[in-house]
mmCIF file of C-alpha atoms and ligand atoms in Angstrom:
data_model
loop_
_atom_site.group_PDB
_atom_site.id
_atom_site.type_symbol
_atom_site.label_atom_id
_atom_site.label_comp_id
_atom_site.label_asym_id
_atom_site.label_seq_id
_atom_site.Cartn_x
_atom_site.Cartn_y
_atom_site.Cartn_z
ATOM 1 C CA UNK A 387 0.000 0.000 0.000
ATOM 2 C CA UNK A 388 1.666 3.466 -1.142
ATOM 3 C CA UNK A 389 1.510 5.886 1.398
ATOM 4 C CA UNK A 390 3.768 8.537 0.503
ATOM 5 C CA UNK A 391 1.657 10.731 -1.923
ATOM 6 C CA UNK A 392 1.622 13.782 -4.087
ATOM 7 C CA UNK A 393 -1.407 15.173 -5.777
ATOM 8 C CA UNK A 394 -0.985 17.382 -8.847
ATOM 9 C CA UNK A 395 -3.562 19.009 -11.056
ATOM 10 C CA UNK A 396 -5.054 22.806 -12.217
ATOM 11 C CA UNK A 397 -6.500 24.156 -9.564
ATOM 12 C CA UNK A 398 -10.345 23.035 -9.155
ATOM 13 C CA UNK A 399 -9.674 19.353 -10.469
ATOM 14 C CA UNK A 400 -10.400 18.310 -6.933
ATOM 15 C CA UNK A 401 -7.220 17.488 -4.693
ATOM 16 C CA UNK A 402 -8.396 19.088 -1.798
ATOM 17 C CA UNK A 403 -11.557 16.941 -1.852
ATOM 18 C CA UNK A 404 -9.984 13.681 -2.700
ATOM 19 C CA UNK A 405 -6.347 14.474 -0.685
ATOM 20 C CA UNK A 406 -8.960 15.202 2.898
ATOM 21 C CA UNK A 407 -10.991 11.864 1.855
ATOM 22 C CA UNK A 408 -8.066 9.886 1.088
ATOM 23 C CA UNK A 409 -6.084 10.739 4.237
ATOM 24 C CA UNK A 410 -8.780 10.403 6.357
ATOM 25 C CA UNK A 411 -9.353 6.562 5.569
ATOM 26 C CA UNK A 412 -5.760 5.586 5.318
ATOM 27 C CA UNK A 413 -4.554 7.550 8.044
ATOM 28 C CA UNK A 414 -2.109 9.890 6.160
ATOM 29 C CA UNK A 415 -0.954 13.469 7.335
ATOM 30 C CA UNK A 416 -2.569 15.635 4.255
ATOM 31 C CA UNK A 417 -0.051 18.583 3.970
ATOM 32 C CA UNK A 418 -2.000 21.291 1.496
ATOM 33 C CA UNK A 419 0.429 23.736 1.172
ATOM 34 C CA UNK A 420 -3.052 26.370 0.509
ATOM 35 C CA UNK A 421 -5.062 25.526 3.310
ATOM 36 C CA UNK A 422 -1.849 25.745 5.395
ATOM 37 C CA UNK A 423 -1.021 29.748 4.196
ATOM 38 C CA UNK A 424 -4.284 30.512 4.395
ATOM 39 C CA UNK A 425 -4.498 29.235 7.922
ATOM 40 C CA UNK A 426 -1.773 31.710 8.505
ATOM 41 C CA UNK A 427 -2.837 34.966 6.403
ATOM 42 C CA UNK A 428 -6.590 33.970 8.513
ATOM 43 C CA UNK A 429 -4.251 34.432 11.990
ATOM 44 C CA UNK A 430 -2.320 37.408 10.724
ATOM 45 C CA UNK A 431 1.268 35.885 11.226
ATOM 46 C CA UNK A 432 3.626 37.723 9.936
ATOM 47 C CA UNK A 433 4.353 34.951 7.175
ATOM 48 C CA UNK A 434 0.488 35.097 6.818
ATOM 49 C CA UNK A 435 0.916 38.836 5.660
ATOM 50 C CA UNK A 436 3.382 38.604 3.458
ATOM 51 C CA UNK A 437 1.558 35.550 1.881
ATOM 52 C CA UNK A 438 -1.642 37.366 1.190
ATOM 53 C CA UNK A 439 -1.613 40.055 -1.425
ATOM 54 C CA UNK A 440 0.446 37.211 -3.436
ATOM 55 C CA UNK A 441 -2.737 34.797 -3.166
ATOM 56 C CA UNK A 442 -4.937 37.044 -3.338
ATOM 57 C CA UNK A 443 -3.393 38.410 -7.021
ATOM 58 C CA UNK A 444 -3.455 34.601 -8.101
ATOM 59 C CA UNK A 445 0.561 34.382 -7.919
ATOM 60 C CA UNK A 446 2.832 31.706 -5.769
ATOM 61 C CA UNK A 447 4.246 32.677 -2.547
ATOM 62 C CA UNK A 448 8.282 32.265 -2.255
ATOM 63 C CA UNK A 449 10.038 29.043 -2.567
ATOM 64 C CA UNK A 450 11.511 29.633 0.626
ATOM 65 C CA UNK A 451 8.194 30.633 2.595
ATOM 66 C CA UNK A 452 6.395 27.028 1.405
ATOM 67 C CA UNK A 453 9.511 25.258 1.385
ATOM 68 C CA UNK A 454 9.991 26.226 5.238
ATOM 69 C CA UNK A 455 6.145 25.201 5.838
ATOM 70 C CA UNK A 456 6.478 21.544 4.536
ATOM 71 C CA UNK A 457 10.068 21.251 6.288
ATOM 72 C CA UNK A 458 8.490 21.847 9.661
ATOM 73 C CA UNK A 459 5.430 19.666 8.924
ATOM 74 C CA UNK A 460 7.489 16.789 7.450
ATOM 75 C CA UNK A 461 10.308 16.955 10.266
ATOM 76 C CA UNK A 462 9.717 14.403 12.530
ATOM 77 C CA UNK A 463 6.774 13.127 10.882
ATOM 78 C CA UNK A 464 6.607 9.211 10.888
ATOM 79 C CA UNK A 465 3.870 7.675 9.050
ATOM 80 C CA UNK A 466 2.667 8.967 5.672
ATOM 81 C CA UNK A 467 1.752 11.873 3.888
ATOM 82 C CA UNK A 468 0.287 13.351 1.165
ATOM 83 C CA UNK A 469 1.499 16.129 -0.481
ATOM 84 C CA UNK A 470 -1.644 18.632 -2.005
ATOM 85 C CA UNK A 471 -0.776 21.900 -3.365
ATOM 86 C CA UNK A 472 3.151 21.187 -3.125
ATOM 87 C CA UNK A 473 5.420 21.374 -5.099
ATOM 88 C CA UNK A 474 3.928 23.741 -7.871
ATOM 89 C CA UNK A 475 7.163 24.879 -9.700
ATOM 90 C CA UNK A 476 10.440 22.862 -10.703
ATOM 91 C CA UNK A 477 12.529 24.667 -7.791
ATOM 92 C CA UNK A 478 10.232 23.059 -5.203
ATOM 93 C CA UNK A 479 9.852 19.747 -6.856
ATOM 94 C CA UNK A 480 13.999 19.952 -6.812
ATOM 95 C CA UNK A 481 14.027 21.224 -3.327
ATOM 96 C CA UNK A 482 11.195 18.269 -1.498
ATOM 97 C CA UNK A 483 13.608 15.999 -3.139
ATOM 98 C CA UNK A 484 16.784 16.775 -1.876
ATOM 99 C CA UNK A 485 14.341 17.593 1.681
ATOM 100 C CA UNK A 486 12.875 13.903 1.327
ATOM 101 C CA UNK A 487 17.134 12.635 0.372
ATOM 102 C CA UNK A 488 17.551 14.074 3.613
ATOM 103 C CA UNK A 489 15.043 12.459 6.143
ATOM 104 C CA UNK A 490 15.756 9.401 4.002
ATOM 105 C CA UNK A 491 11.992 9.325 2.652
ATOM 106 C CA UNK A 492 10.410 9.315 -1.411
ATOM 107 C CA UNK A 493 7.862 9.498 -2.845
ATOM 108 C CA UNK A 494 5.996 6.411 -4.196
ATOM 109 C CA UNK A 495 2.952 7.695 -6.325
ATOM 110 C CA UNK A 496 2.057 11.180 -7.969
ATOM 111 C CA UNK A 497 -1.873 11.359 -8.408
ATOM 112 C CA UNK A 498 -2.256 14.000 -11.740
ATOM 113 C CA UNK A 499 -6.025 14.883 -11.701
ATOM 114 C CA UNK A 500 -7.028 15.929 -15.149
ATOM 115 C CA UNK A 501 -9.980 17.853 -15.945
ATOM 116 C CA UNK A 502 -10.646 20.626 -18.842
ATOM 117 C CA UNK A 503 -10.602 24.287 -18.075
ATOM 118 C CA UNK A 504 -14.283 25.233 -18.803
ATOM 119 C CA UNK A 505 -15.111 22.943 -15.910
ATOM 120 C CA UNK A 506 -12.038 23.593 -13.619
ATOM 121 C CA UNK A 507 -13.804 27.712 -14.063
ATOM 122 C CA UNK A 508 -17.296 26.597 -13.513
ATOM 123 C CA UNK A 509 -16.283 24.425 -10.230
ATOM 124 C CA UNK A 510 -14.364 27.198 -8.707
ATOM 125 C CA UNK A 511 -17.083 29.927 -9.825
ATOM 126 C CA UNK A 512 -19.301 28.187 -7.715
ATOM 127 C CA UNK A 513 -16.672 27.462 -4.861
ATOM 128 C CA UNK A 514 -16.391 31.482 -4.121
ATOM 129 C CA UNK A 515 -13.499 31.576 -2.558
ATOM 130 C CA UNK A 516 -11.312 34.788 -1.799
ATOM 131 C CA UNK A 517 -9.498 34.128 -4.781
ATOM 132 C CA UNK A 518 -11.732 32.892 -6.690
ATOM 133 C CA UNK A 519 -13.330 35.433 -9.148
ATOM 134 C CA UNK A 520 -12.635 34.707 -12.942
ATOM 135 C CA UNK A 521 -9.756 37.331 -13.592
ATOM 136 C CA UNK A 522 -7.783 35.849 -10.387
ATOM 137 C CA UNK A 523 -9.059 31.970 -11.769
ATOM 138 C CA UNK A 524 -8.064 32.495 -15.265
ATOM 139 C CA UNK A 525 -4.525 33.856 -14.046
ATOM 140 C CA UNK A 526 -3.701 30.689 -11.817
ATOM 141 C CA UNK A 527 -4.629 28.461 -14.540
ATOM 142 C CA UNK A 528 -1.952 30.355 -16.552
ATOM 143 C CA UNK A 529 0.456 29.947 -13.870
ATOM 144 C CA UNK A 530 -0.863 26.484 -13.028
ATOM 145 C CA UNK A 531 0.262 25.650 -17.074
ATOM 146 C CA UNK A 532 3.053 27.690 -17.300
ATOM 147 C CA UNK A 533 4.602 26.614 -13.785
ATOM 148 C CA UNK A 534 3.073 23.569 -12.770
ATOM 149 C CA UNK A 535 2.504 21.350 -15.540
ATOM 150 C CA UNK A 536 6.092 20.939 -16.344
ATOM 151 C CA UNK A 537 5.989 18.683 -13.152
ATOM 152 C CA UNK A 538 4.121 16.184 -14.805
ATOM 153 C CA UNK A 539 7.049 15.421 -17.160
ATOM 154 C CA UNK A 540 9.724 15.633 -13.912
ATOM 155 C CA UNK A 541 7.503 12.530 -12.302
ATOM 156 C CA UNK A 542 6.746 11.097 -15.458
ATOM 157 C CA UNK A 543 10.901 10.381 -15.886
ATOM 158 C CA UNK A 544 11.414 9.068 -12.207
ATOM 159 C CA UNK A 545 8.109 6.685 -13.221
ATOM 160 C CA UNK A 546 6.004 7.903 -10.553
ATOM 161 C CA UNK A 547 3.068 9.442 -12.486
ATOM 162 C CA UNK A 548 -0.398 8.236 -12.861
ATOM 163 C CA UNK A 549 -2.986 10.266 -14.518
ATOM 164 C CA UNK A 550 -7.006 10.040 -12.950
ATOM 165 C CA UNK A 551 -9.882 11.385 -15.221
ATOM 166 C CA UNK A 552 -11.077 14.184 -12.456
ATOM 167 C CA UNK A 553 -14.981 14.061 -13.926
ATOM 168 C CA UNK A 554 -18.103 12.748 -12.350
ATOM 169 C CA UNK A 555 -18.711 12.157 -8.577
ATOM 170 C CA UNK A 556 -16.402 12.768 -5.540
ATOM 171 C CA UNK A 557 -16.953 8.389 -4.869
ATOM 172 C CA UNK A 558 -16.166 7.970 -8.433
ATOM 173 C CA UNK A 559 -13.115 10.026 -8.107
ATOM 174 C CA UNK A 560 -12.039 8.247 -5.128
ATOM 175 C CA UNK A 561 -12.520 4.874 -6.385
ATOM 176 C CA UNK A 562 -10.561 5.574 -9.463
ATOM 177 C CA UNK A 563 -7.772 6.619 -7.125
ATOM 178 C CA UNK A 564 -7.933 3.735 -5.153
ATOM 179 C CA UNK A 565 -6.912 1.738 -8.035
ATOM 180 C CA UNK A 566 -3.593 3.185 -8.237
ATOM 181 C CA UNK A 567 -2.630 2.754 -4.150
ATOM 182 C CA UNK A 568 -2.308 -0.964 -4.133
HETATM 183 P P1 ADP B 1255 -5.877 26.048 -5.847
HETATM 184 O O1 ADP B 1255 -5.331 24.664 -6.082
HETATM 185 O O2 ADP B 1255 -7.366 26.106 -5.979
HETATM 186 O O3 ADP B 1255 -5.175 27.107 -6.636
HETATM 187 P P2 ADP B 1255 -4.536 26.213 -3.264
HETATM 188 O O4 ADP B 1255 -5.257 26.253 -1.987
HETATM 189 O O5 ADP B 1255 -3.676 25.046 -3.558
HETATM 190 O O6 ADP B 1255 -5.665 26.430 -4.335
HETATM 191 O O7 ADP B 1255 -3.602 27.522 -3.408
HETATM 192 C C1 ADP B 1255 -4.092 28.817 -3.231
HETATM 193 C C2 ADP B 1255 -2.960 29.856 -3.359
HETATM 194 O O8 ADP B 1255 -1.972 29.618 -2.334
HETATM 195 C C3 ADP B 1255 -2.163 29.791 -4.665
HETATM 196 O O9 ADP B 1255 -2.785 30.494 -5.708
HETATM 197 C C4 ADP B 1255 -0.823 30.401 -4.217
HETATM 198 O O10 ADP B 1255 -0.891 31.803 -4.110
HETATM 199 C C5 ADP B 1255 -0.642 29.857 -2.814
HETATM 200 N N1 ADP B 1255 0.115 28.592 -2.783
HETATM 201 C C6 ADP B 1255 -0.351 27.369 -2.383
HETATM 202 N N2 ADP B 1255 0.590 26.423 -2.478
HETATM 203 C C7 ADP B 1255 1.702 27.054 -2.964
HETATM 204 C C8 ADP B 1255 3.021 26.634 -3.297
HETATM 205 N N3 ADP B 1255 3.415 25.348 -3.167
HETATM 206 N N4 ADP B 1255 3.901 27.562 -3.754
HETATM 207 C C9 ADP B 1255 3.537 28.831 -3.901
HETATM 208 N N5 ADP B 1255 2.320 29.303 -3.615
HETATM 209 C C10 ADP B 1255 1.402 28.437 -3.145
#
């Protein structure tokens, strides 16, 4: 059973959804990078206010600020994890591995949730977010495939990547993701 995870995918494919579900029932730490900032912008940290002009203009946060985040969480961590949100540029993807070389840990499955961008708009329309009105959505799906996607080749070459069709209902989601964990 894999249990070191990483979900990638445009934002509103669903990795929130399926990374809380998924950790819940198998007992993993979910680590979303988002929720975590967001957590800190709500409790005015200092790192919280720094972070939140950057989300709130669609934009990624430092390296070094997200990179510090998942250090701490990961540090001293045990069981599994899974990875939501993180990494979401080349330089992070780089950086968790030499950061997972060093606590002696890999990954053993990247999750790419795949969905088309008239839906990925309509799903995060409706979610309402700060962030989410269409100028801000339509700018992090430029920085999702300008920034993000070349990820999917990195994993591809160390034979880590699975692709899930991210359409239909949460439960058929899940199941389809299920598939891959054995
Ligand atoms: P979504 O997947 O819907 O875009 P997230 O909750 O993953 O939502 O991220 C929201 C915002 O938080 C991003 O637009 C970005 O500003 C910031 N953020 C989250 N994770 C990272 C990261 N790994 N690196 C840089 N910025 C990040």
């Amino acid at each position: 059973m894999k249990q070191r995870l990483l979900f990638l995918g445009p934002p509103g494919a669903g990795k929130g959804t399926q990374a809380q579900r998924l950790a819940a029932s198998h007992h993993l730490l979910h680590l979303s990078t988002g929720d975590l900032l967001r957590a800190e912008v709500q409790a005015a940290t200092p790192l919280g206010q720094e972070a939140e002009a950057v989300m709130a203009r669609g934009e990624l946060v430092t390296d070094a600020l997200v990179l510090a985040i998942v250090r701490h969480r990961l540090e001293g961590h045990q069981g599994g994890w899974l990875l939501d949100g993180f990494p979401r540029n080349l330089p992070q993807a780089i950086a968790l591995d030499g950061l997972l070389g060093e606590l002696g840990q890999s990954i053993e499955l990247v999750v790419l949730m795949e969905l088309e961008a008239p839906v990925l708009l309509q799903r995060l329309l409706a979610r309402g977010r700060a962030d989410d009105n269409e100028a801000v959505i339509r700018h992090r799906l430029d920085v999702y495939q300008e920034q993000t996607a070349p990820l999917i080749a990195h994993y591809q070459a160390q034979g880590l990547l699975q692709s899930v069709e991210a359409s239909g209902t949460v439960e058929e989601i899940a199941a389809r993701i299920s598939t891959l964990l054995e």
